[in-house]
Amino acid sequence: MSDKPGNEISEEEAARHASKMAKKKVARDKMMKTKDGEKGLIIVHTGPGKGKSSSGFGMIMRCIAHKMPCAVVQFIKGAWATGERTLIEENFSDLCHFYAMGEGFTWETQDKARDIAAARKGWEKAKEMILDERNTMVLLDEINIALRYEYLDLNEVLEFLVEHKPAMTHVVLTGRNAKEELIEIADLVTEMGQIKHPFRAGIKAQKGVEF
């Protein structure tokens, strides 16, 4: 431990740290030389924690920042006025097509046939956007919920992603309870955990945080 005050370190500690980081850089550079491939990824954000859609929209904003065409298809939250939708439609509609196809959660519509019809319509639009090779990325927001409630045929979705998705197109699928079969074919899967949530303390969904 350094006897220097505050955050100061000794010359010996500085040299030891520099040597350690130099070795780490050599190992890292060697590893990165083997990582030169590119492909369109199937990306799944799932789990009970907050941030699945937010992360997906973060990647969409990266695409927009790089001037890369992209698209969003919302399967559940289409009835909501969200900040993401407003931002994209008012400022970046030339780069990102935004389709709000859902009508709310199933307990709000209370009409299964209507929910299924909305999901099917959303899936047809999703396929159209994915097959359009001008789109670098397509975000299928909350599609995992539609699959969970069997509003969409899981095998059809899997077959399309495996057999028909263009090689360089990224597809992001969000929503809790992602199907194991979807996780199996995905290239990148992140599970959002929940440790604390304000809803449990009586705090409602708030603008700028949830929507």
Short mmCIF file of C-alpha atoms in Angstrom, two decimals:
data_model
loop_
_atom_site.label_atom_id
_atom_site.label_comp_id
_atom_site.label_asym_id
_atom_site.label_seq_id
_atom_site.Cartn_x
_atom_site.Cartn_y
_atom_site.Cartn_z
CA MET A 1 0.00 0.00 0.00
CA SER A 2 1.25 3.45 -0.89
CA ASP A 3 2.28 5.81 1.93
CA LYS A 4 1.54 8.80 -0.30
CA PRO A 5 -1.41 11.01 0.71
CA GLY A 6 -4.69 10.94 -1.18
CA ASN A 7 -4.57 9.28 -4.60
CA GLU A 8 -0.83 9.70 -5.15
CA ILE A 9 1.17 6.54 -5.85
CA SER A 10 4.87 5.83 -5.68
CA GLU A 11 7.12 5.55 -8.73
CA GLU A 12 7.47 1.84 -8.01
CA GLU A 13 3.68 1.36 -8.03
CA ALA A 14 3.36 3.39 -11.22
CA ALA A 15 6.00 1.29 -12.96
CA ARG A 16 4.40 -1.95 -11.77
CA HIS A 17 1.00 -0.81 -13.04
CA ALA A 18 2.43 0.29 -16.41
CA SER A 19 4.15 -3.09 -16.85
CA LYS A 20 0.95 -4.96 -16.00
CA MET A 21 -1.13 -2.90 -18.44
CA ALA A 22 1.49 -3.32 -21.20
CA LYS A 23 1.28 -7.10 -20.86
CA LYS A 24 -2.51 -6.92 -20.88
CA LYS A 25 -2.44 -4.80 -24.06
CA VAL A 26 -0.20 -7.32 -25.83
CA ALA A 27 -2.57 -10.14 -24.93
CA ARG A 28 -5.61 -8.08 -25.92
CA ASP A 29 -4.11 -7.03 -29.27
CA LYS A 30 -3.23 -10.64 -30.03
CA MET A 31 -6.81 -11.73 -29.30
CA MET A 32 -8.31 -8.91 -31.38
CA LYS A 33 -6.31 -9.99 -34.44
CA THR A 34 -8.41 -13.15 -34.51
CA LYS A 35 -11.68 -11.16 -34.36
CA ASP A 36 -11.95 -9.72 -37.85
CA GLY A 37 -15.23 -11.26 -39.00
CA GLU A 38 -18.51 -9.42 -39.44
CA LYS A 39 -22.09 -10.68 -39.73
CA GLY A 40 -25.61 -9.54 -39.12
CA LEU A 41 -26.41 -10.51 -35.55
CA ILE A 42 -29.56 -11.86 -33.94
CA ILE A 43 -29.65 -10.02 -30.61
CA VAL A 44 -32.00 -10.83 -27.73
CA HIS A 45 -32.64 -8.61 -24.71
CA THR A 46 -34.73 -10.39 -22.11
CA GLY A 47 -35.15 -10.87 -18.36
CA PRO A 48 -37.33 -9.33 -15.63
CA GLY A 49 -35.24 -6.19 -15.20
CA LYS A 50 -35.72 -2.76 -16.74
CA GLY A 51 -33.73 -1.65 -19.78
CA LYS A 52 -34.48 -4.14 -22.55
CA SER A 53 -36.19 -1.74 -24.92
CA SER A 54 -33.97 1.14 -23.79
CA SER A 55 -30.88 -0.84 -24.80
CA GLY A 56 -32.42 -1.71 -28.16
CA PHE A 57 -33.21 1.95 -28.83
CA GLY A 58 -29.68 2.85 -27.79
CA MET A 59 -28.37 0.70 -30.65
CA ILE A 60 -30.90 2.26 -33.04
CA MET A 61 -29.58 5.69 -32.08
CA ARG A 62 -26.04 4.51 -32.77
CA CYS A 63 -27.13 3.47 -36.26
CA ILE A 64 -28.75 6.85 -36.79
CA ALA A 65 -25.59 8.62 -35.58
CA HIS A 66 -23.57 6.64 -38.15
CA LYS A 67 -26.10 7.52 -40.89
CA MET A 68 -27.06 3.85 -41.19
CA PRO A 69 -30.70 3.22 -42.20
CA CYS A 70 -32.68 1.19 -39.68
CA ALA A 71 -36.23 0.40 -38.57
CA VAL A 72 -38.32 -0.15 -35.45
CA VAL A 73 -41.43 -2.31 -35.17
CA GLN A 74 -43.21 -2.13 -31.81
CA PHE A 75 -45.43 -5.10 -30.96
CA ILE A 76 -47.01 -4.06 -27.64
CA LYS A 77 -46.29 -0.42 -26.80
CA GLY A 78 -47.65 0.98 -30.03
CA ALA A 79 -50.52 2.67 -28.22
CA TRP A 80 -48.12 4.61 -25.99
CA ALA A 81 -46.71 8.05 -26.76
CA THR A 82 -43.05 7.35 -26.05
CA GLY A 83 -40.06 9.65 -26.12
CA GLU A 84 -38.19 7.33 -28.48
CA ARG A 85 -40.97 7.40 -31.04
CA THR A 86 -41.35 11.17 -30.87
CA LEU A 87 -37.60 11.74 -31.20
CA ILE A 88 -37.21 9.42 -34.18
CA GLU A 89 -40.35 10.45 -36.07
CA GLU A 90 -39.75 14.19 -35.62
CA ASN A 91 -36.01 14.21 -36.30
CA PHE A 92 -34.76 11.06 -38.00
CA SER A 93 -37.59 9.70 -40.12
CA ASP A 94 -35.30 9.79 -43.15
CA LEU A 95 -32.98 7.26 -41.50
CA CYS A 96 -35.30 5.21 -39.31
CA HIS A 97 -38.73 3.87 -40.21
CA PHE A 98 -40.87 3.58 -37.07
CA TYR A 99 -43.95 1.35 -36.97
CA ALA A 100 -46.05 1.25 -33.79
CA MET A 101 -48.18 -1.85 -34.41
CA GLY A 102 -49.27 -2.85 -30.92
CA GLU A 103 -52.36 -1.68 -29.07
CA GLY A 104 -51.19 -2.14 -25.50
CA PHE A 105 -50.83 -5.07 -23.15
CA THR A 106 -53.30 -7.93 -23.38
CA TRP A 107 -54.97 -6.99 -20.10
CA GLU A 108 -55.72 -3.57 -21.58
CA THR A 109 -57.28 -4.70 -24.86
CA GLN A 110 -59.00 -7.75 -23.31
CA ASP A 111 -59.50 -9.04 -26.83
CA LYS A 112 -57.22 -11.95 -27.81
CA ALA A 113 -58.30 -12.01 -31.46
CA ARG A 114 -57.50 -8.32 -31.75
CA ASP A 115 -54.12 -8.82 -30.08
CA ILE A 116 -53.26 -11.68 -32.42
CA ALA A 117 -54.28 -9.64 -35.47
CA ALA A 118 -52.10 -6.71 -34.33
CA ALA A 119 -49.15 -9.02 -33.71
CA ARG A 120 -49.53 -10.66 -37.11
CA LYS A 121 -49.66 -7.26 -38.79
CA GLY A 122 -46.53 -6.26 -36.88
CA TRP A 123 -44.74 -9.45 -37.95
CA GLU A 124 -45.54 -8.86 -41.61
CA LYS A 125 -44.09 -5.35 -41.33
CA ALA A 126 -41.07 -6.74 -39.46
CA LYS A 127 -40.34 -9.21 -42.26
CA GLU A 128 -40.63 -6.42 -44.82
CA MET A 129 -38.14 -4.26 -42.91
CA ILE A 130 -35.69 -7.11 -42.33
CA LEU A 131 -35.73 -8.16 -46.00
CA ASP A 132 -35.00 -4.59 -47.06
CA GLU A 133 -31.21 -4.79 -47.16
CA ARG A 134 -30.91 -1.02 -46.93
CA ASN A 135 -31.68 -1.42 -43.21
CA THR A 136 -28.60 -2.12 -41.13
CA MET A 137 -30.66 -2.93 -38.03
CA VAL A 138 -34.28 -3.75 -37.25
CA LEU A 139 -35.55 -3.53 -33.67
CA LEU A 140 -38.53 -5.78 -32.87
CA ASP A 141 -39.59 -4.19 -29.61
CA GLU A 142 -41.50 -6.47 -27.19
CA ILE A 143 -41.83 -9.26 -29.76
CA ASN A 144 -40.88 -11.73 -27.01
CA ILE A 145 -44.18 -10.94 -25.29
CA ALA A 146 -46.11 -11.66 -28.48
CA LEU A 147 -44.26 -14.97 -28.74
CA ARG A 148 -44.86 -15.78 -25.08
CA TYR A 149 -48.63 -15.39 -25.47
CA GLU A 150 -48.50 -17.32 -28.77
CA TYR A 151 -49.81 -14.39 -30.78
CA LEU A 152 -47.12 -15.35 -33.27
CA ASP A 153 -45.94 -18.77 -34.38
CA LEU A 154 -42.51 -19.32 -32.83
CA ASN A 155 -41.35 -21.76 -35.49
CA GLU A 156 -42.25 -19.31 -38.24
CA VAL A 157 -40.24 -16.55 -36.58
CA LEU A 158 -37.24 -18.83 -36.01
CA GLU A 159 -37.31 -20.17 -39.56
CA PHE A 160 -37.47 -16.67 -41.03
CA LEU A 161 -34.56 -15.39 -38.93
CA VAL A 162 -32.37 -18.40 -39.73
CA GLU A 163 -33.25 -18.88 -43.39
CA HIS A 164 -34.28 -15.47 -44.74
CA LYS A 165 -32.60 -12.70 -42.73
CA PRO A 166 -30.00 -10.98 -44.94
CA ALA A 167 -26.47 -11.90 -43.93
CA MET A 168 -25.45 -8.42 -42.78
CA THR A 169 -28.70 -7.26 -41.14
CA HIS A 170 -28.85 -7.03 -37.35
CA VAL A 171 -32.17 -7.94 -35.73
CA VAL A 172 -32.83 -7.02 -32.09
CA LEU A 173 -35.68 -8.77 -30.24
CA THR A 174 -36.72 -7.43 -26.84
CA GLY A 175 -39.10 -8.47 -24.08
CA ARG A 176 -39.05 -10.67 -21.01
CA ASN A 177 -39.45 -14.45 -21.12
CA ALA A 178 -37.63 -14.99 -24.41
CA LYS A 179 -38.21 -18.49 -25.72
CA GLU A 180 -35.33 -20.94 -25.26
CA GLU A 181 -35.42 -21.76 -28.96
CA LEU A 182 -34.89 -18.09 -29.79
CA ILE A 183 -32.02 -17.84 -27.33
CA GLU A 184 -30.46 -20.90 -28.98
CA ILE A 185 -30.26 -19.32 -32.44
CA ALA A 186 -29.24 -15.87 -31.20
CA ASP A 187 -25.69 -14.54 -31.49
CA LEU A 188 -25.95 -12.19 -28.52
CA VAL A 189 -28.25 -12.61 -25.53
CA THR A 190 -28.47 -10.29 -22.54
CA GLU A 191 -30.65 -11.01 -19.53
CA MET A 192 -31.62 -7.94 -17.55
CA GLY A 193 -31.91 -8.74 -13.86
CA GLN A 194 -34.07 -6.85 -11.37
CA ILE A 195 -32.74 -5.92 -7.96
CA LYS A 196 -35.00 -2.98 -7.09
CA HIS A 197 -37.83 -1.27 -8.93
CA PRO A 198 -39.74 1.87 -7.84
CA PHE A 199 -43.07 0.33 -8.92
CA ARG A 200 -42.90 -1.94 -5.87
CA ALA A 201 -42.67 1.17 -3.71
CA GLY A 202 -45.80 2.69 -5.24
CA ILE A 203 -44.06 4.82 -7.86
CA LYS A 204 -45.81 4.89 -11.23
CA ALA A 205 -44.13 4.79 -14.66
CA GLN A 206 -42.58 8.20 -15.30
CA LYS A 207 -41.83 10.17 -18.44
CA GLY A 208 -38.16 10.08 -19.34
CA VAL A 209 -37.58 6.89 -17.37
CA GLU A 210 -40.11 4.37 -18.67
CA PHE A 211 -41.40 6.16 -21.77
#
